[in-house]
PDB file of C-alpha atoms and ligand atoms in Angstrom:
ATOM      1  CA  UNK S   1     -36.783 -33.639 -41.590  1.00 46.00           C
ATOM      2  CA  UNK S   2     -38.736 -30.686 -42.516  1.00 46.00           C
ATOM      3  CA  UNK S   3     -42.843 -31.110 -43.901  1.00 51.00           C
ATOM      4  CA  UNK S   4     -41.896 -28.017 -46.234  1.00 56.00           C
ATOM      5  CA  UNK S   5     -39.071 -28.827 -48.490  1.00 67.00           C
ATOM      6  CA  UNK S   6     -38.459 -25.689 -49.222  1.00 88.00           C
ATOM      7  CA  UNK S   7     -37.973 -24.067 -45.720  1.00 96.00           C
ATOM      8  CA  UNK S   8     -34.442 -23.157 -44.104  1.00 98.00           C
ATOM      9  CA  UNK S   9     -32.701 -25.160 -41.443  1.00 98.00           C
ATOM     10  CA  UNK S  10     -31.881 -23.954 -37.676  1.00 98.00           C
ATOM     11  CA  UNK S  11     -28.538 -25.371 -37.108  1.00 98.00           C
ATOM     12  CA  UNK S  12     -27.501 -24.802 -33.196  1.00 98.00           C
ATOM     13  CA  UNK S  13     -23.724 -24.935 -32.551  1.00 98.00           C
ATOM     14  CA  UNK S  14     -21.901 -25.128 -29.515  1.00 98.00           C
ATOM     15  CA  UNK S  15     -18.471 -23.039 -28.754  1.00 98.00           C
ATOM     16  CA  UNK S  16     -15.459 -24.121 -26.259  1.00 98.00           C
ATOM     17  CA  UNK S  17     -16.358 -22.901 -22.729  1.00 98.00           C
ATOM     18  CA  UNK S  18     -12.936 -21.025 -22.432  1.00 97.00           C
ATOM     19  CA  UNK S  19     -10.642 -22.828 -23.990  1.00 98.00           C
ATOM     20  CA  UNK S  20     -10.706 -22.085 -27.884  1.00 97.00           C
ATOM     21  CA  UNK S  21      -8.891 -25.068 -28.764  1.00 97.00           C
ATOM     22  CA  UNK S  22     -12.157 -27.226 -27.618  1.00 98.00           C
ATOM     23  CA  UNK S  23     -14.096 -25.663 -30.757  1.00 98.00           C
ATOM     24  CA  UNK S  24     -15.338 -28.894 -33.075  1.00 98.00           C
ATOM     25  CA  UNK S  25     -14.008 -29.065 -36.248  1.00 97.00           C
ATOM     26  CA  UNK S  26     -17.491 -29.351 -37.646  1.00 98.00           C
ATOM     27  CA  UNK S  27     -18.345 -26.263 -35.651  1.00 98.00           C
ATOM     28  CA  UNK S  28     -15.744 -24.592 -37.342  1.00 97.00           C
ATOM     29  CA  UNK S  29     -16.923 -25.293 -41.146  1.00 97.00           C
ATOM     30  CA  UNK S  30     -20.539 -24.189 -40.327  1.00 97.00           C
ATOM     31  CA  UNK S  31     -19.833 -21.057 -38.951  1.00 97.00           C
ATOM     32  CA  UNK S  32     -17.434 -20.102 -41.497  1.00 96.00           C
ATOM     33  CA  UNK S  33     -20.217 -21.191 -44.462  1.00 95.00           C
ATOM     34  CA  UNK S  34     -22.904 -19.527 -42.182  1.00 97.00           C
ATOM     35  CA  UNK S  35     -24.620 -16.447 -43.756  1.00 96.00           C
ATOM     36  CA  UNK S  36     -26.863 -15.499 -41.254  1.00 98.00           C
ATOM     37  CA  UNK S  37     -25.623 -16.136 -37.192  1.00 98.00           C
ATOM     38  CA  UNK S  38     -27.947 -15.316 -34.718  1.00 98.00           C
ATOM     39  CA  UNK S  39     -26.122 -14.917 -31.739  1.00 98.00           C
ATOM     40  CA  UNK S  40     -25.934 -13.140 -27.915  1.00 97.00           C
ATOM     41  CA  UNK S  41     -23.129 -10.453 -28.419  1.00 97.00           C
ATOM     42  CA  UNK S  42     -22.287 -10.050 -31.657  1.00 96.00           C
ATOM     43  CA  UNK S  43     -18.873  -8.324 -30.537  1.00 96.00           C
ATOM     44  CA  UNK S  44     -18.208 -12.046 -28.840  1.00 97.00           C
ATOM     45  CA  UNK S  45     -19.249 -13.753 -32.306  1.00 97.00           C
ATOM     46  CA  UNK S  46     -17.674 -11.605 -34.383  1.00 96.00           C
ATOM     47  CA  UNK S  47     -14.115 -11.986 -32.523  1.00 96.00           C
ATOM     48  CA  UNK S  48     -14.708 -15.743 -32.772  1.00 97.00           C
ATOM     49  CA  UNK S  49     -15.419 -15.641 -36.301  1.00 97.00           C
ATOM     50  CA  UNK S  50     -12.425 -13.882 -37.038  1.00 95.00           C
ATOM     51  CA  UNK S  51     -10.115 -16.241 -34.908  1.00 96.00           C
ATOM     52  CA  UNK S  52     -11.544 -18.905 -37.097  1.00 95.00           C
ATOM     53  CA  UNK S  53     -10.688 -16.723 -40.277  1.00 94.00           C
ATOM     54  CA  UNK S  54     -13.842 -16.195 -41.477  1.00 91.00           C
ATOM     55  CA  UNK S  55     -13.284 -14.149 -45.423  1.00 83.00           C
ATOM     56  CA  UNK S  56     -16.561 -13.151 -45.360  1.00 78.00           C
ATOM     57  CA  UNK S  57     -19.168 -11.350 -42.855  1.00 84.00           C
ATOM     58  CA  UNK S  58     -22.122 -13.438 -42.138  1.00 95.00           C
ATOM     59  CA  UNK S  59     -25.062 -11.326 -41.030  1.00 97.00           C
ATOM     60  CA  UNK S  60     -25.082 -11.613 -37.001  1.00 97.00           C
ATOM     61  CA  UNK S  61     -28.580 -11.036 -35.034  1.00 97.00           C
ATOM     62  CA  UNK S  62     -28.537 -10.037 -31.513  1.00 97.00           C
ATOM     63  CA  UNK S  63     -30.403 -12.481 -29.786  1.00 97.00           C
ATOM     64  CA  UNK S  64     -30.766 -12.209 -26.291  1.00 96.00           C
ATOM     65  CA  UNK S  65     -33.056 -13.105 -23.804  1.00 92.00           C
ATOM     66  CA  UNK S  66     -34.779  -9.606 -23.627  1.00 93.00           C
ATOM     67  CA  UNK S  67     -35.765  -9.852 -27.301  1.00 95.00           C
ATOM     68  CA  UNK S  68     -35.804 -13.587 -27.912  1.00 94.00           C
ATOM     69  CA  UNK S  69     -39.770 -13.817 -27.624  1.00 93.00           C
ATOM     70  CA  UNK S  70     -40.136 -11.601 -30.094  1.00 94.00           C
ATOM     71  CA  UNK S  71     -37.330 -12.415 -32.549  1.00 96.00           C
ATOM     72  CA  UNK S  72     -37.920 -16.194 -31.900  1.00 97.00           C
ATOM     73  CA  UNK S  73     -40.914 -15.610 -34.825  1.00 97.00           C
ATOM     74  CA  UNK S  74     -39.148 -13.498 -36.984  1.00 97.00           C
ATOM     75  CA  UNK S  75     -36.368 -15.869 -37.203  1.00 98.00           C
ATOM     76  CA  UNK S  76     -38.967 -18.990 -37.923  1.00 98.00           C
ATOM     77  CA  UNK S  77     -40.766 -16.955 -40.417  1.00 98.00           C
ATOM     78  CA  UNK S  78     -36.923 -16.190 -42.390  1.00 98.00           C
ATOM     79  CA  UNK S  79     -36.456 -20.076 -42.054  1.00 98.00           C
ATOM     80  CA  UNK S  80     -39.850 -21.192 -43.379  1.00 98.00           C
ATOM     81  CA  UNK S  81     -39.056 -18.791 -46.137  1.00 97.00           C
ATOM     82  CA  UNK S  82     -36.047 -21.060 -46.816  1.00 98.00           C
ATOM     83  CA  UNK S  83     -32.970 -19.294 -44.942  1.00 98.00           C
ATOM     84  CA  UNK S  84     -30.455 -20.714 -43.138  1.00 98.00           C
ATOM     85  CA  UNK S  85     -30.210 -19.898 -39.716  1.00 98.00           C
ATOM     86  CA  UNK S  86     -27.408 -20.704 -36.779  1.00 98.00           C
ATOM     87  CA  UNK S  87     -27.652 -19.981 -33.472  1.00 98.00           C
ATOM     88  CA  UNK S  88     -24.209 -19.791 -31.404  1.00 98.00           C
ATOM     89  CA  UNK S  89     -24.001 -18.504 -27.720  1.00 98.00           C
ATOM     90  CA  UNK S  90     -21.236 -16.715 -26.197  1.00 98.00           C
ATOM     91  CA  UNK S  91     -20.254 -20.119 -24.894  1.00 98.00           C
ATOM     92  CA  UNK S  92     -21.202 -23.352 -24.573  1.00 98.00           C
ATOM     93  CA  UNK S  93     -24.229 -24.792 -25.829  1.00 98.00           C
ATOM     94  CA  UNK S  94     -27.121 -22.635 -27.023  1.00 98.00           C
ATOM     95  CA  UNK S  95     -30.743 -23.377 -25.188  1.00 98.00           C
ATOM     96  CA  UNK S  96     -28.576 -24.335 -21.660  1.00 98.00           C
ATOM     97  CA  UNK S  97     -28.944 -21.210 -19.320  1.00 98.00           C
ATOM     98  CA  UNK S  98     -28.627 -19.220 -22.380  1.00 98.00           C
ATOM     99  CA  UNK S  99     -31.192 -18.115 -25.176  1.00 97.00           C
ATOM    100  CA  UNK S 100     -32.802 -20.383 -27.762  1.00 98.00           C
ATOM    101  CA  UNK S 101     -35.526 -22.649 -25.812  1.00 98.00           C
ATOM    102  CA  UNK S 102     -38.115 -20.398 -27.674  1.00 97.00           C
ATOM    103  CA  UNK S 103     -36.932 -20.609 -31.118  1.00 98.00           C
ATOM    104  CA  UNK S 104     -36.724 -24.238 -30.852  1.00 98.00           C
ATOM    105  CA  UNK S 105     -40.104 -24.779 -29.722  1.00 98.00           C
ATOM    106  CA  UNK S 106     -41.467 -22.396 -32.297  1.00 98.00           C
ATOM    107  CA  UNK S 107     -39.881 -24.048 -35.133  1.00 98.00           C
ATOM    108  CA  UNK S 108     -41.090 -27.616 -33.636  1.00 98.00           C
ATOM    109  CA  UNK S 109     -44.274 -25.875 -33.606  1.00 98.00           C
ATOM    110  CA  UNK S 110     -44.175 -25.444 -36.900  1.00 98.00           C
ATOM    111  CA  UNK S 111     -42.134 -28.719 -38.494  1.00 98.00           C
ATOM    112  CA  UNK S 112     -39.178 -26.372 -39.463  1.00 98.00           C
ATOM    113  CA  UNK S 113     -35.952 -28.905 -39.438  1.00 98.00           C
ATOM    114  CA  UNK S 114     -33.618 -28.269 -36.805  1.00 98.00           C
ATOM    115  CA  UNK S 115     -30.150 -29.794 -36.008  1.00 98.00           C
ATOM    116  CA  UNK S 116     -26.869 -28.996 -34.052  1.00 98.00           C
ATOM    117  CA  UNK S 117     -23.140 -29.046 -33.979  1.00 98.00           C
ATOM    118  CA  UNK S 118     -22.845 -30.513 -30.612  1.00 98.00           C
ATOM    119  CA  UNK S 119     -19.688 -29.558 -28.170  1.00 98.00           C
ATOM    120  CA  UNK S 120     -18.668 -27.724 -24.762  1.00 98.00           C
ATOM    121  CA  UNK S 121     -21.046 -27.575 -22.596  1.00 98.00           C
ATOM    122  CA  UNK S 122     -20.163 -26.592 -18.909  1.00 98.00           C
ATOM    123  CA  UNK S 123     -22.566 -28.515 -16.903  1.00 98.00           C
ATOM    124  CA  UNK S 124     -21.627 -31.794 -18.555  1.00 98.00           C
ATOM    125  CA  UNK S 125     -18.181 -30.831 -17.932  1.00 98.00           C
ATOM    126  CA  UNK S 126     -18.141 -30.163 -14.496  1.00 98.00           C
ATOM    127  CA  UNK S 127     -20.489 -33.702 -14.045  1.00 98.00           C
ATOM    128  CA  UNK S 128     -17.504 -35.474 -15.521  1.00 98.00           C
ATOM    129  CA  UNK S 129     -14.863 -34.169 -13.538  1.00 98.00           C
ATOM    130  CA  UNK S 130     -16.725 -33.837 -10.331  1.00 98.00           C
ATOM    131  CA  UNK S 131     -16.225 -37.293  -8.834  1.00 98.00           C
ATOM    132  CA  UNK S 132     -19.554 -37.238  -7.650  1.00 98.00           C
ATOM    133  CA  UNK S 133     -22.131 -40.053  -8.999  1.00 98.00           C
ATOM    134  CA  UNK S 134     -22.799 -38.984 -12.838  1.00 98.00           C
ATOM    135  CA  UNK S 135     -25.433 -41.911 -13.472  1.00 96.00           C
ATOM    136  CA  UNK S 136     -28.411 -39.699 -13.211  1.00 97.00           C
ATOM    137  CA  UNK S 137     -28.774 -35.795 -12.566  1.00 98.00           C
ATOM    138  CA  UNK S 138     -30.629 -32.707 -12.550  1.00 98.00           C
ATOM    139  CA  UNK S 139     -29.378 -29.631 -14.019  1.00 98.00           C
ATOM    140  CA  UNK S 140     -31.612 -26.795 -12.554  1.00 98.00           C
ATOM    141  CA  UNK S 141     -29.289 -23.993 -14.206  1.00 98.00           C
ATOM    142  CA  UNK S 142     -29.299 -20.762 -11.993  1.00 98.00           C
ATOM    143  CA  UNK S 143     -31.346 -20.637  -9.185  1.00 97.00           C
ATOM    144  CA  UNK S 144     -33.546 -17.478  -8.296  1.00 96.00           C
ATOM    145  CA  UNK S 145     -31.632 -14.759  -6.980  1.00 94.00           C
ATOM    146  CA  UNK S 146     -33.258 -14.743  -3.224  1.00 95.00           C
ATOM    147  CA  UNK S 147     -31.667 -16.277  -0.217  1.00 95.00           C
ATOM    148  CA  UNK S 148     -35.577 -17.628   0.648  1.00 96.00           C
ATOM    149  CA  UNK S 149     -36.337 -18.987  -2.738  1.00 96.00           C
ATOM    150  CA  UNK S 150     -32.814 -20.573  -2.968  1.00 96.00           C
ATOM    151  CA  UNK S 151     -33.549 -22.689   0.097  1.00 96.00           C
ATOM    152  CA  UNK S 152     -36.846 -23.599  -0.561  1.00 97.00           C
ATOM    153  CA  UNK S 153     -35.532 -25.307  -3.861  1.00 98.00           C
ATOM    154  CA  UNK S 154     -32.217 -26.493  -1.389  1.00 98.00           C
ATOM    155  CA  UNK S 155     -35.018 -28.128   1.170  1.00 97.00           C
ATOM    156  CA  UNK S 156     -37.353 -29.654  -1.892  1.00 97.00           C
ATOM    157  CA  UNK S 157     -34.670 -31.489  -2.820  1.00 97.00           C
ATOM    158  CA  UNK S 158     -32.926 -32.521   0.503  1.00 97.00           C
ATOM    159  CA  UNK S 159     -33.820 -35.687  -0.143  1.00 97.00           C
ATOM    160  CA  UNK S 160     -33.195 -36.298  -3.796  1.00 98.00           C
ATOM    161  CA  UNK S 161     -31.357 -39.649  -5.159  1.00 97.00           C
ATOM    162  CA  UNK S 162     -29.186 -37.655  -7.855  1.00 98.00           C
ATOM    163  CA  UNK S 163     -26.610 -35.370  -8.375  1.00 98.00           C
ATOM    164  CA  UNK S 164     -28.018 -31.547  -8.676  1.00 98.00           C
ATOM    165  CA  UNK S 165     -26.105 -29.687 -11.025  1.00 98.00           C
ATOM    166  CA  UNK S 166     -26.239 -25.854 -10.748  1.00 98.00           C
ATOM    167  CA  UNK S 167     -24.857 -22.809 -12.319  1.00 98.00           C
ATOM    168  CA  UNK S 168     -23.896 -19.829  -9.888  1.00 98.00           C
ATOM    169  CA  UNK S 169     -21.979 -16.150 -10.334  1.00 96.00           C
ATOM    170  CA  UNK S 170     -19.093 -15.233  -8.818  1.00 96.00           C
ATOM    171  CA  UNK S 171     -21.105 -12.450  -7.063  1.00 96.00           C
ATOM    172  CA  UNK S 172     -22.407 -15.019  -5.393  1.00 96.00           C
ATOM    173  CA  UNK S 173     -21.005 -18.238  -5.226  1.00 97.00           C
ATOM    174  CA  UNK S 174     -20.465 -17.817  -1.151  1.00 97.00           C
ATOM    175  CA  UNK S 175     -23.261 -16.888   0.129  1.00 97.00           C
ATOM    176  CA  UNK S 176     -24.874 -19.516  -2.127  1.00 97.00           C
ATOM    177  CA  UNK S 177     -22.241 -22.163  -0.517  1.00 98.00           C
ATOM    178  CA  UNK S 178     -23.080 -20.861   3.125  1.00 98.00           C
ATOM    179  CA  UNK S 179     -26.975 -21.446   2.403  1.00 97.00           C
ATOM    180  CA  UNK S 180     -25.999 -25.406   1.058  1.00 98.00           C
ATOM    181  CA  UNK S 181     -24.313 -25.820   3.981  1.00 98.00           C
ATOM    182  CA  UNK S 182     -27.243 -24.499   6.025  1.00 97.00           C
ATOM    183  CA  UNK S 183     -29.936 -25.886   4.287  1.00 97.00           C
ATOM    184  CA  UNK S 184     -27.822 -29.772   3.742  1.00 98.00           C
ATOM    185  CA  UNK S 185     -25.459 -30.139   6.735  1.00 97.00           C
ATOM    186  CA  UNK S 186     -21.611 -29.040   6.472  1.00 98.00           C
ATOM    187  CA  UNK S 187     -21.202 -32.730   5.395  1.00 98.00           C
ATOM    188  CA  UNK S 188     -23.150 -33.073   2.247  1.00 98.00           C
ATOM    189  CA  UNK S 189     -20.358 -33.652  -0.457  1.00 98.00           C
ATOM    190  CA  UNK S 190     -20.296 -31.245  -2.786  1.00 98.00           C
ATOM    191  CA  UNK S 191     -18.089 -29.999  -5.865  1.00 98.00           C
ATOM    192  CA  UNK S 192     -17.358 -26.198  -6.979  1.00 98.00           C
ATOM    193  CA  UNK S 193     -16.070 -25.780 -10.965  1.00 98.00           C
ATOM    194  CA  UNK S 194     -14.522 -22.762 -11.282  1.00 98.00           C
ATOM    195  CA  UNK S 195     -13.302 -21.427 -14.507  1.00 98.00           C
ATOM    196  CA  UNK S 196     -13.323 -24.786 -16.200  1.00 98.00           C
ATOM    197  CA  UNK S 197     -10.836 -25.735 -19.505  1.00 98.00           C
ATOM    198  CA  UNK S 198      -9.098 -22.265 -18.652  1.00 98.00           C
ATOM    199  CA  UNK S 199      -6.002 -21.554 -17.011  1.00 97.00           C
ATOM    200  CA  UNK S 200      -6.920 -20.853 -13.584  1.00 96.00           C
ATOM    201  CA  UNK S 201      -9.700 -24.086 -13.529  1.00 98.00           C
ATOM    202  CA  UNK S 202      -9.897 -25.438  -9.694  1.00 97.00           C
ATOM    203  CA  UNK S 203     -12.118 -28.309  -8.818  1.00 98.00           C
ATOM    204  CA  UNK S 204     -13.075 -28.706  -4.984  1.00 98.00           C
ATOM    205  CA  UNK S 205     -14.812 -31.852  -3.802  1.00 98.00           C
ATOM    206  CA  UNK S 206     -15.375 -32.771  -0.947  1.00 98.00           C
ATOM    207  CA  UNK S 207     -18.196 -31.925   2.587  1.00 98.00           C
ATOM    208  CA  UNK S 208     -19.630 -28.735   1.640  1.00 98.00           C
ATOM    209  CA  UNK S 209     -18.183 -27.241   4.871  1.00 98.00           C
ATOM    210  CA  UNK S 210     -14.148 -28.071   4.091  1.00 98.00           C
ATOM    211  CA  UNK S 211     -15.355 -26.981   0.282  1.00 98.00           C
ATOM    212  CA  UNK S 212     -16.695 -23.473   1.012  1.00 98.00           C
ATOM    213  CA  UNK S 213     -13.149 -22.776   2.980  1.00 97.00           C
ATOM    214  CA  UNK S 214     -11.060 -23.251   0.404  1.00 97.00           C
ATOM    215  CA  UNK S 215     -13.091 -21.637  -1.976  1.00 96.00           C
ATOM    216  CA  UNK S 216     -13.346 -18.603   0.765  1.00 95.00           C
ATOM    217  CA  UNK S 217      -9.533 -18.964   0.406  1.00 95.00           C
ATOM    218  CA  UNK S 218      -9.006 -18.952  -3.263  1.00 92.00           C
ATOM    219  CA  UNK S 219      -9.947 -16.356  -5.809  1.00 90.00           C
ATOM    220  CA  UNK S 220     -13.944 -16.227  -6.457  1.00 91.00           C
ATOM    221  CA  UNK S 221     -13.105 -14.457  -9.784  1.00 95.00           C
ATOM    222  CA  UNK S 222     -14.686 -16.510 -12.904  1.00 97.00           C
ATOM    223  CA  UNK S 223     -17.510 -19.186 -13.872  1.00 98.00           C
ATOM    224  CA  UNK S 224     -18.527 -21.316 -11.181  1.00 98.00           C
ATOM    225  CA  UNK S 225     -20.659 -24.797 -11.600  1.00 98.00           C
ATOM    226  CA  UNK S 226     -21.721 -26.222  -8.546  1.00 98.00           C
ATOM    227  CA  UNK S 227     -22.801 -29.564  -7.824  1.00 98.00           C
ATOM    228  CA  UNK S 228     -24.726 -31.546  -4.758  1.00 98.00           C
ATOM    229  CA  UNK S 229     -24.306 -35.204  -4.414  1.00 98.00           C
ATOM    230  CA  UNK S 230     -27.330 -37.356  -2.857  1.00 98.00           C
ATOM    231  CA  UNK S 231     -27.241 -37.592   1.372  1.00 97.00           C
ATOM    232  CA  UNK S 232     -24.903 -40.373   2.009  1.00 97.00           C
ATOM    233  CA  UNK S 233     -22.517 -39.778  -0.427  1.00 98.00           C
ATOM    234  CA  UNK S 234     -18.413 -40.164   0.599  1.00 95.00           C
ATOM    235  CA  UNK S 235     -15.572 -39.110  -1.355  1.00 93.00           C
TER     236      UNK S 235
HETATM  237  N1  LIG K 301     -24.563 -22.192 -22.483  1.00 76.87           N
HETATM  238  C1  LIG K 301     -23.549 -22.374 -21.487  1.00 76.87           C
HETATM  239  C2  LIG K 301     -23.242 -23.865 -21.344  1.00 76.87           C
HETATM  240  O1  LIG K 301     -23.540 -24.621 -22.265  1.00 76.87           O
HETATM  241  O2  LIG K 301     -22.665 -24.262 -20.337  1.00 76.87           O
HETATM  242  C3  LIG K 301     -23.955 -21.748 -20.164  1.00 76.87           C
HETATM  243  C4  LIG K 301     -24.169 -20.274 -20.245  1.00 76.87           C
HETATM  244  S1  LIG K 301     -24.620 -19.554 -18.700  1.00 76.87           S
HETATM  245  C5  LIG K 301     -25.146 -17.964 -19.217  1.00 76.87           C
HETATM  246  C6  LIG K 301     -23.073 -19.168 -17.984  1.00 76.87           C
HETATM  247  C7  LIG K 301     -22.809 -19.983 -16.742  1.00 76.87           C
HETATM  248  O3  LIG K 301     -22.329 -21.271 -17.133  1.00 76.87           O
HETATM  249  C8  LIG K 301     -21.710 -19.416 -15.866  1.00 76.87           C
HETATM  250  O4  LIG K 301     -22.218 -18.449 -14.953  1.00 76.87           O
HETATM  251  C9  LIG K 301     -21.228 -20.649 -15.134  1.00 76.87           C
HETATM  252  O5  LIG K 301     -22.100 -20.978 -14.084  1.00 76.87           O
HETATM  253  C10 LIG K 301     -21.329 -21.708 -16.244  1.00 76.87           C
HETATM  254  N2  LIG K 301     -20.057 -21.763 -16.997  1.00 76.87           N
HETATM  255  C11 LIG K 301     -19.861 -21.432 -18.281  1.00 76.87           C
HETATM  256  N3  LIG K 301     -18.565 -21.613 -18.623  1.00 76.87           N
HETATM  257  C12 LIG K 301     -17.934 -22.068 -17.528  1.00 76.87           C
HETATM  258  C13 LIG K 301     -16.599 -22.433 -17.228  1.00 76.87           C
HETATM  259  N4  LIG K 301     -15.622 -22.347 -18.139  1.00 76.87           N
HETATM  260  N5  LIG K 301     -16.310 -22.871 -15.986  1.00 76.87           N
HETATM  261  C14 LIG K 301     -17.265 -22.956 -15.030  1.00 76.87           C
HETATM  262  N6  LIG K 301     -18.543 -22.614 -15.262  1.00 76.87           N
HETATM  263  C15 LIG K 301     -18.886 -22.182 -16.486  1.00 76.87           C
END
């Protein structure tokens, strides 16, 4: 709980990944009682809000990664003054390959209370559904955008005794396949997410070899979450 009894509380709340059915009914209640949202795109809040029938207009703050080292103290210094602040992202969970890691730490920093609305998130979805070993992981979020850099962190890891979950683009979720595949062996089971608790969701599983042709088949349109099992590994 918070040292200053008077300060504000930083409530983080997580959104459905796609599917708007998945929002938490607890989710629900705090944004619609929220007065001030800090948020990515405030056009993406500010539809959601209004699906949920939100009466009145909470103040939204853009908070994005370019500003969120600088608005990270502003927003601690409105909490320790005793306002309530929530922090959504476009989807999924807030602080996971999206903004709010900062503000966090700043309001540990300072013993300002913070709590969340847990929910979607898509790397614990794709885990789930994956089929591959979900006992221990790493989720290294998106790699660096260089082919070198992205198989110097594929080689580091060659050898490790968990599941690697990663997030990738569409832009470039086959060239990223062709370097595992390179880098691992085009027998290293693998799984590709795409477009997960949405219409058009596909899960592939399988040697990363039979996996990158069928995604080289299918559409490479959407949100992609790929995932590595240890060496060894069979379906
Ligand atoms: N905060 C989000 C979370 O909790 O998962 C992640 C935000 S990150 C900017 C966006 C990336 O997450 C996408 O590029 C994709 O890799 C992954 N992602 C998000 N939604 C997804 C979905 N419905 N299906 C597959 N991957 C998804």
């Amino acid at each position: 709980m918070s040292e200053n009894a008077k300060s504000g509380t930083l409530t983080l709340i997580a959104v459905p990944i796609g599917n708007l059915g998945d929002i938490t009914e607890r989710a629900r209640q705090l944004l619609l009682k929220a007065t001030c949202i800090a948020c990515e795109d405030t056009r993406v809040t500010g539809k959601l809000l209004s699906i949920l029938g939100a009466e009145k207009r909470a103040e939204l703050i853009s908070f994005r990664e370019e500003n969120e080292i600088r608005l990270a103290e502003t927003l601690a210094d409105r909490l320790a003054q005793g306002q309530d602040i929530v922090l959504v992202s476009d989807a999924g969970t807030p602080a996971i390959s999206d903004p709010g890691f900062r503000l966090v730490r700043e309001c540990r920093r300072r013993g300002l209370p913070v709590t969340s609305a847990p929910g979607p998130t898509a790397v614990a979805t794709a885990l789930s559904l994956s089929g591959l070993p979900s006992d221990g992981f790493l989720f290294a979020g998106f790699l660096p955008p260089k082919k070198a850099a992205r198989c110097r962190f594929l080689e580091s890891y060659k050898d490790f005794n968990y599941t690697i979950v990663l997030y990738e683009s569409c832009h470039r979720i086959s060239k990223f396949l062709a370097e595992v595949e390179e880098t691992l062996g085009e027998n290293r089971c693998i799984s590709v997410c795409r477009e997960l608790t949405k219409l058009h969701e596909t899960i592939h599983t399988g040697p990363s070899q039979e996996v990158r042709e069928k995604i080289a088949k299918g559409s490479q349109k959407g949100e992609f979450v790929v995932l590595i099992a240890k060496d060894g590994f069979e379906l």
